[in-house]
């Protein structure tokens, strides 16, 4: 198993994951060229990718999908409604549709797409299972529903949203309507909400947690890390490694033997 957030934030999001013999991107919100460069920076040849999963149609998650898929001849996997909404950005590629809530197998791994609450047409998170264990991915969600908790339990690695610090958002420069959108049930999780979700998901077999989608305006990496670290340190278990997602460079890499 190998994971790295190639980019994370309001200007572009992408996760590289390798499990078993399968290499995938979850979202590709950077340009195709920059995505390939970020992969190279962590020692991955983009030509070895097997596909691109997309979570929803917002541009910061799909900007580079079409260019990458055409250049590397990759399938793009998403829900039927999301793919329909994204076609004008992605263009002509090999689309593979799935239904949220219905697990499927791709390149030998089990992929379970589950609905999340966000202001997109059909947004999903993912639970991905292989012989190496489970990977849980849930960003861009206004609230962590009971379904989200259930789908992410027992994972070996997690990618969770720590979008904003509540005080920074409140006192920051965004207009009121945008602040309300971010704080809504279809917006983004705060540091405190991300830590609360993590508290529900901690277990002795959890080895890594990636803090993702940090706002460059309404958050500070030290605050996000303090929220997660404080929660982990308060538990009586050997805590997971914590990785910060960055907008302008790839994160650290979680890699199992």
CSV table of C-alpha atoms in Angstrom, one decimal:
chain,number,residue,atom,x,y,z
A,1,UNK,CA,0.0,0.0,0.0
A,2,UNK,CA,1.2,3.5,-0.9
A,3,UNK,CA,-0.6,6.8,-0.5
A,4,UNK,CA,0.2,10.5,-1.1
A,5,UNK,CA,-1.9,13.6,-1.5
A,6,UNK,CA,-0.5,15.1,-4.7
A,7,UNK,CA,-2.4,18.3,-4.1
A,8,UNK,CA,-5.0,19.4,-1.5
A,9,UNK,CA,-6.9,22.6,-1.2
A,10,UNK,CA,-9.3,24.9,-3.0
A,11,UNK,CA,-7.0,25.2,-6.1
A,12,UNK,CA,-6.7,21.5,-6.9
A,13,UNK,CA,-7.0,18.1,-5.3
A,14,UNK,CA,-5.6,14.7,-6.1
A,15,UNK,CA,-4.7,11.5,-4.3
A,16,UNK,CA,-2.4,8.8,-5.5
A,17,UNK,CA,-3.0,5.4,-4.1
A,18,UNK,CA,-1.5,2.0,-4.8
A,19,UNK,CA,-2.8,-1.1,-3.3
A,20,UNK,CA,-2.2,-4.6,-4.5
A,21,UNK,CA,-1.4,-4.4,-8.3
A,22,UNK,CA,-3.6,-1.4,-8.8
A,23,UNK,CA,-2.6,2.3,-9.0
A,24,UNK,CA,-5.3,4.9,-9.0
A,25,UNK,CA,-5.8,8.6,-8.7
A,26,UNK,CA,-8.8,9.9,-6.8
A,27,UNK,CA,-9.6,13.2,-8.5
A,28,UNK,CA,-7.2,15.2,-10.7
A,29,UNK,CA,-7.7,18.9,-10.0
A,30,UNK,CA,-4.3,20.0,-11.2
A,31,UNK,CA,-3.2,20.3,-14.9
A,32,UNK,CA,-2.2,17.1,-16.5
A,33,UNK,CA,1.4,18.2,-16.7
A,34,UNK,CA,1.6,19.2,-13.0
A,35,UNK,CA,-0.1,15.9,-11.9
A,36,UNK,CA,2.6,14.0,-13.8
A,37,UNK,CA,5.3,16.1,-12.2
A,38,UNK,CA,3.9,15.5,-8.7
A,39,UNK,CA,3.7,11.8,-9.4
A,40,UNK,CA,7.3,11.8,-10.5
A,41,UNK,CA,8.3,13.7,-7.3
A,42,UNK,CA,7.2,10.7,-5.2
A,43,UNK,CA,8.8,8.2,-7.6
A,44,UNK,CA,5.7,7.1,-9.6
A,45,UNK,CA,5.6,6.9,-13.4
A,46,UNK,CA,2.3,8.2,-14.5
A,47,UNK,CA,2.2,5.6,-17.3
A,48,UNK,CA,1.7,2.9,-14.7
A,49,UNK,CA,-1.7,4.3,-13.5
A,50,UNK,CA,-4.8,2.1,-14.0
A,51,UNK,CA,-7.5,4.7,-13.8
A,52,UNK,CA,-9.0,7.9,-12.3
A,53,UNK,CA,-11.8,7.9,-9.7
A,54,UNK,CA,-13.7,11.1,-9.4
A,55,UNK,CA,-15.7,12.2,-6.3
A,56,UNK,CA,-17.7,15.1,-7.8
A,57,UNK,CA,-17.8,17.6,-10.7
A,58,UNK,CA,-16.2,20.7,-9.1
A,59,UNK,CA,-13.3,22.0,-11.1
A,60,UNK,CA,-10.8,21.8,-8.3
A,61,UNK,CA,-11.3,18.0,-8.5
A,62,UNK,CA,-11.5,17.3,-12.3
A,63,UNK,CA,-9.5,20.1,-14.0
A,64,UNK,CA,-6.8,17.7,-15.2
A,65,UNK,CA,-8.8,14.5,-15.6
A,66,UNK,CA,-9.5,14.8,-19.4
A,67,UNK,CA,-5.9,15.6,-20.3
A,68,UNK,CA,-4.5,12.8,-18.2
A,69,UNK,CA,-7.0,10.2,-19.3
A,70,UNK,CA,-6.4,10.9,-23.0
A,71,UNK,CA,-2.6,11.1,-22.7
A,72,UNK,CA,-2.3,7.9,-20.6
A,73,UNK,CA,-5.4,6.1,-22.1
A,74,UNK,CA,-7.0,5.8,-18.7
A,75,UNK,CA,-10.6,5.1,-17.8
A,76,UNK,CA,-12.5,7.7,-15.7
A,77,UNK,CA,-14.8,6.2,-13.1
A,78,UNK,CA,-17.6,8.1,-11.5
A,79,UNK,CA,-21.4,8.0,-10.8
A,80,UNK,CA,-23.6,8.4,-13.9
A,81,UNK,CA,-24.8,11.8,-12.7
A,82,UNK,CA,-21.4,13.1,-11.8
A,83,UNK,CA,-19.9,12.0,-15.2
A,84,UNK,CA,-22.8,13.7,-17.0
A,85,UNK,CA,-22.2,16.9,-15.1
A,86,UNK,CA,-18.4,16.7,-15.7
A,87,UNK,CA,-18.4,15.9,-19.4
A,88,UNK,CA,-18.1,19.5,-20.5
A,89,UNK,CA,-14.9,19.8,-18.5
A,90,UNK,CA,-13.4,16.3,-19.1
A,91,UNK,CA,-14.3,15.8,-22.7
A,92,UNK,CA,-14.1,12.6,-24.7
A,93,UNK,CA,-12.6,9.8,-22.6
A,94,UNK,CA,-13.4,6.2,-21.6
A,95,UNK,CA,-16.1,6.6,-19.0
A,96,UNK,CA,-17.0,3.8,-16.5
A,97,UNK,CA,-20.2,4.5,-14.6
A,98,UNK,CA,-21.0,3.1,-11.1
A,99,UNK,CA,-23.9,3.5,-8.8
A,100,UNK,CA,-23.3,5.1,-5.3
A,101,UNK,CA,-23.9,2.5,-2.6
A,102,UNK,CA,-23.1,-0.4,-4.9
A,103,UNK,CA,-19.5,-1.8,-4.5
A,104,UNK,CA,-17.7,-3.0,-7.5
A,105,UNK,CA,-14.3,-4.5,-8.4
A,106,UNK,CA,-11.7,-2.8,-10.5
A,107,UNK,CA,-8.3,-4.2,-11.3
A,108,UNK,CA,-8.6,-6.6,-8.4
A,109,UNK,CA,-9.6,-4.2,-5.7
A,110,UNK,CA,-13.0,-3.6,-4.2
A,111,UNK,CA,-14.3,-0.1,-4.5
A,112,UNK,CA,-17.3,1.0,-2.4
A,113,UNK,CA,-18.6,4.5,-3.4
A,114,UNK,CA,-20.9,6.0,-0.7
A,115,UNK,CA,-22.9,9.2,-0.8
A,116,UNK,CA,-21.7,12.3,1.1
A,117,UNK,CA,-23.2,15.6,1.8
A,118,UNK,CA,-21.8,18.4,-0.4
A,119,UNK,CA,-23.2,20.9,-2.9
A,120,UNK,CA,-22.5,18.8,-6.0
A,121,UNK,CA,-25.0,16.7,-8.0
A,122,UNK,CA,-23.9,13.3,-6.7
A,123,UNK,CA,-20.8,13.4,-4.5
A,124,UNK,CA,-19.2,10.3,-3.1
A,125,UNK,CA,-16.5,9.1,-0.7
A,126,UNK,CA,-14.7,5.8,-1.2
A,127,UNK,CA,-13.8,2.8,0.8
A,128,UNK,CA,-11.2,0.7,-1.1
A,129,UNK,CA,-10.3,-2.8,0.0
A,130,UNK,CA,-7.5,-5.1,-1.1
A,131,UNK,CA,-5.4,-7.8,0.5
A,132,UNK,CA,-3.3,-4.9,2.1
A,133,UNK,CA,-6.3,-3.6,4.0
A,134,UNK,CA,-8.8,-0.7,3.7
A,135,UNK,CA,-8.4,2.8,2.5
A,136,UNK,CA,-11.1,5.4,3.4
A,137,UNK,CA,-11.5,8.7,1.5
A,138,UNK,CA,-14.0,11.3,2.6
A,139,UNK,CA,-13.4,15.0,1.8
A,140,UNK,CA,-15.8,17.8,0.7
A,141,UNK,CA,-18.5,16.9,3.1
A,142,UNK,CA,-20.6,19.3,5.1
A,143,UNK,CA,-21.4,16.8,7.8
A,144,UNK,CA,-20.1,13.3,8.7
A,145,UNK,CA,-23.2,11.2,8.5
A,146,UNK,CA,-23.7,7.9,10.2
A,147,UNK,CA,-23.1,6.2,6.8
A,148,UNK,CA,-19.8,8.0,6.5
A,149,UNK,CA,-18.7,6.7,9.9
A,150,UNK,CA,-19.8,3.1,9.1
A,151,UNK,CA,-18.1,3.1,5.7
A,152,UNK,CA,-14.8,4.3,7.1
A,153,UNK,CA,-14.5,2.1,10.2
A,154,UNK,CA,-11.6,-0.3,10.4
A,155,UNK,CA,-9.5,1.2,7.7
A,156,UNK,CA,-5.7,1.0,7.6
A,157,UNK,CA,-5.4,4.4,6.1
A,158,UNK,CA,-7.7,7.4,6.0
A,159,UNK,CA,-8.0,10.7,4.0
A,160,UNK,CA,-10.2,13.1,6.0
A,161,UNK,CA,-11.2,16.7,5.5
A,162,UNK,CA,-9.8,19.4,7.8
A,163,UNK,CA,-10.9,22.4,5.7
A,164,UNK,CA,-11.1,25.4,8.0
A,165,UNK,CA,-10.6,26.8,11.4
A,166,UNK,CA,-13.9,28.1,12.6
A,167,UNK,CA,-12.5,31.4,14.1
A,168,UNK,CA,-10.4,32.1,11.0
A,169,UNK,CA,-13.4,31.6,8.7
A,170,UNK,CA,-15.6,33.8,10.9
A,171,UNK,CA,-13.1,36.6,11.0
A,172,UNK,CA,-11.7,36.1,7.5
A,173,UNK,CA,-12.2,38.0,4.2
A,174,UNK,CA,-14.8,35.8,2.6
A,175,UNK,CA,-18.3,37.3,1.9
A,176,UNK,CA,-21.0,36.2,4.3
A,177,UNK,CA,-22.8,34.0,1.8
A,178,UNK,CA,-19.6,32.0,1.1
A,179,UNK,CA,-18.9,31.6,4.8
A,180,UNK,CA,-22.4,30.3,5.2
A,181,UNK,CA,-21.9,27.8,2.3
A,182,UNK,CA,-18.7,26.5,3.8
A,183,UNK,CA,-20.3,26.0,7.3
A,184,UNK,CA,-23.5,24.5,5.9
A,185,UNK,CA,-24.5,20.8,5.9
A,186,UNK,CA,-23.4,20.7,2.2
A,187,UNK,CA,-20.1,22.6,2.6
A,188,UNK,CA,-16.8,21.5,4.3
A,189,UNK,CA,-15.7,20.1,7.7
A,190,UNK,CA,-13.8,22.3,10.1
A,191,UNK,CA,-10.7,21.2,12.0
A,192,UNK,CA,-12.9,20.4,15.0
A,193,UNK,CA,-15.4,18.4,13.0
A,194,UNK,CA,-12.6,16.5,11.2
A,195,UNK,CA,-11.1,15.6,14.6
A,196,UNK,CA,-14.5,14.5,15.8
A,197,UNK,CA,-14.8,12.2,12.8
A,198,UNK,CA,-11.3,10.9,13.4
A,199,UNK,CA,-12.2,10.2,17.1
A,200,UNK,CA,-15.0,7.8,15.9
A,201,UNK,CA,-12.6,6.0,13.5
A,202,UNK,CA,-9.5,5.5,15.7
A,203,UNK,CA,-8.6,1.9,16.2
A,204,UNK,CA,-5.3,0.0,16.8
A,205,UNK,CA,-5.0,-1.0,13.2
A,206,UNK,CA,-5.2,2.6,11.8
A,207,UNK,CA,-1.7,3.4,10.6
A,208,UNK,CA,-2.0,6.7,8.7
A,209,UNK,CA,-4.3,9.7,8.4
A,210,UNK,CA,-4.0,12.4,5.7
A,211,UNK,CA,-5.5,15.8,6.7
A,212,UNK,CA,-6.9,17.1,3.4
A,213,UNK,CA,-8.6,20.1,1.7
A,214,UNK,CA,-7.1,22.7,4.0
A,215,UNK,CA,-8.1,26.2,3.0
A,216,UNK,CA,-5.2,28.5,2.4
A,217,UNK,CA,-7.3,31.5,3.6
A,218,UNK,CA,-9.4,30.0,6.4
A,219,UNK,CA,-7.0,27.5,8.0
A,220,UNK,CA,-3.4,27.1,9.1
A,221,UNK,CA,-1.6,23.8,8.8
A,222,UNK,CA,-0.4,24.1,12.4
A,223,UNK,CA,-4.0,24.4,13.6
A,224,UNK,CA,-5.2,21.4,11.6
A,225,UNK,CA,-2.4,19.3,12.8
A,226,UNK,CA,-2.9,20.4,16.4
A,227,UNK,CA,-6.6,19.4,16.2
A,228,UNK,CA,-5.7,15.9,14.9
A,229,UNK,CA,-2.6,15.4,17.1
A,230,UNK,CA,-4.4,16.5,20.3
A,231,UNK,CA,-7.2,14.0,19.6
A,232,UNK,CA,-4.8,11.2,18.9
A,233,UNK,CA,-2.6,11.9,21.9
A,234,UNK,CA,-5.6,11.8,24.2
A,235,UNK,CA,-6.4,8.2,23.3
A,236,UNK,CA,-4.8,5.2,24.9
A,237,UNK,CA,-3.7,3.6,21.7
A,238,UNK,CA,-0.6,3.8,19.5
A,239,UNK,CA,-1.7,6.6,17.2
A,240,UNK,CA,-1.5,6.6,13.4
A,241,UNK,CA,1.1,8.7,11.5
A,242,UNK,CA,-0.4,12.1,10.5
A,243,UNK,CA,0.2,13.6,7.1
A,244,UNK,CA,-0.7,17.1,5.9
A,245,UNK,CA,-1.9,17.7,2.4
A,246,UNK,CA,-0.4,20.8,0.7
A,247,UNK,CA,-1.6,22.8,-2.3
A,248,UNK,CA,1.8,23.4,-3.9
A,249,UNK,CA,3.6,20.1,-3.4
A,250,UNK,CA,2.9,16.4,-2.8
A,251,UNK,CA,2.5,15.3,0.8
A,252,UNK,CA,4.6,12.8,2.6
A,253,UNK,CA,4.1,9.2,1.5
A,254,UNK,CA,2.6,6.4,3.6
A,255,UNK,CA,4.1,3.1,2.5
A,256,UNK,CA,3.7,-0.4,3.9
A,257,UNK,CA,6.3,-3.1,3.7
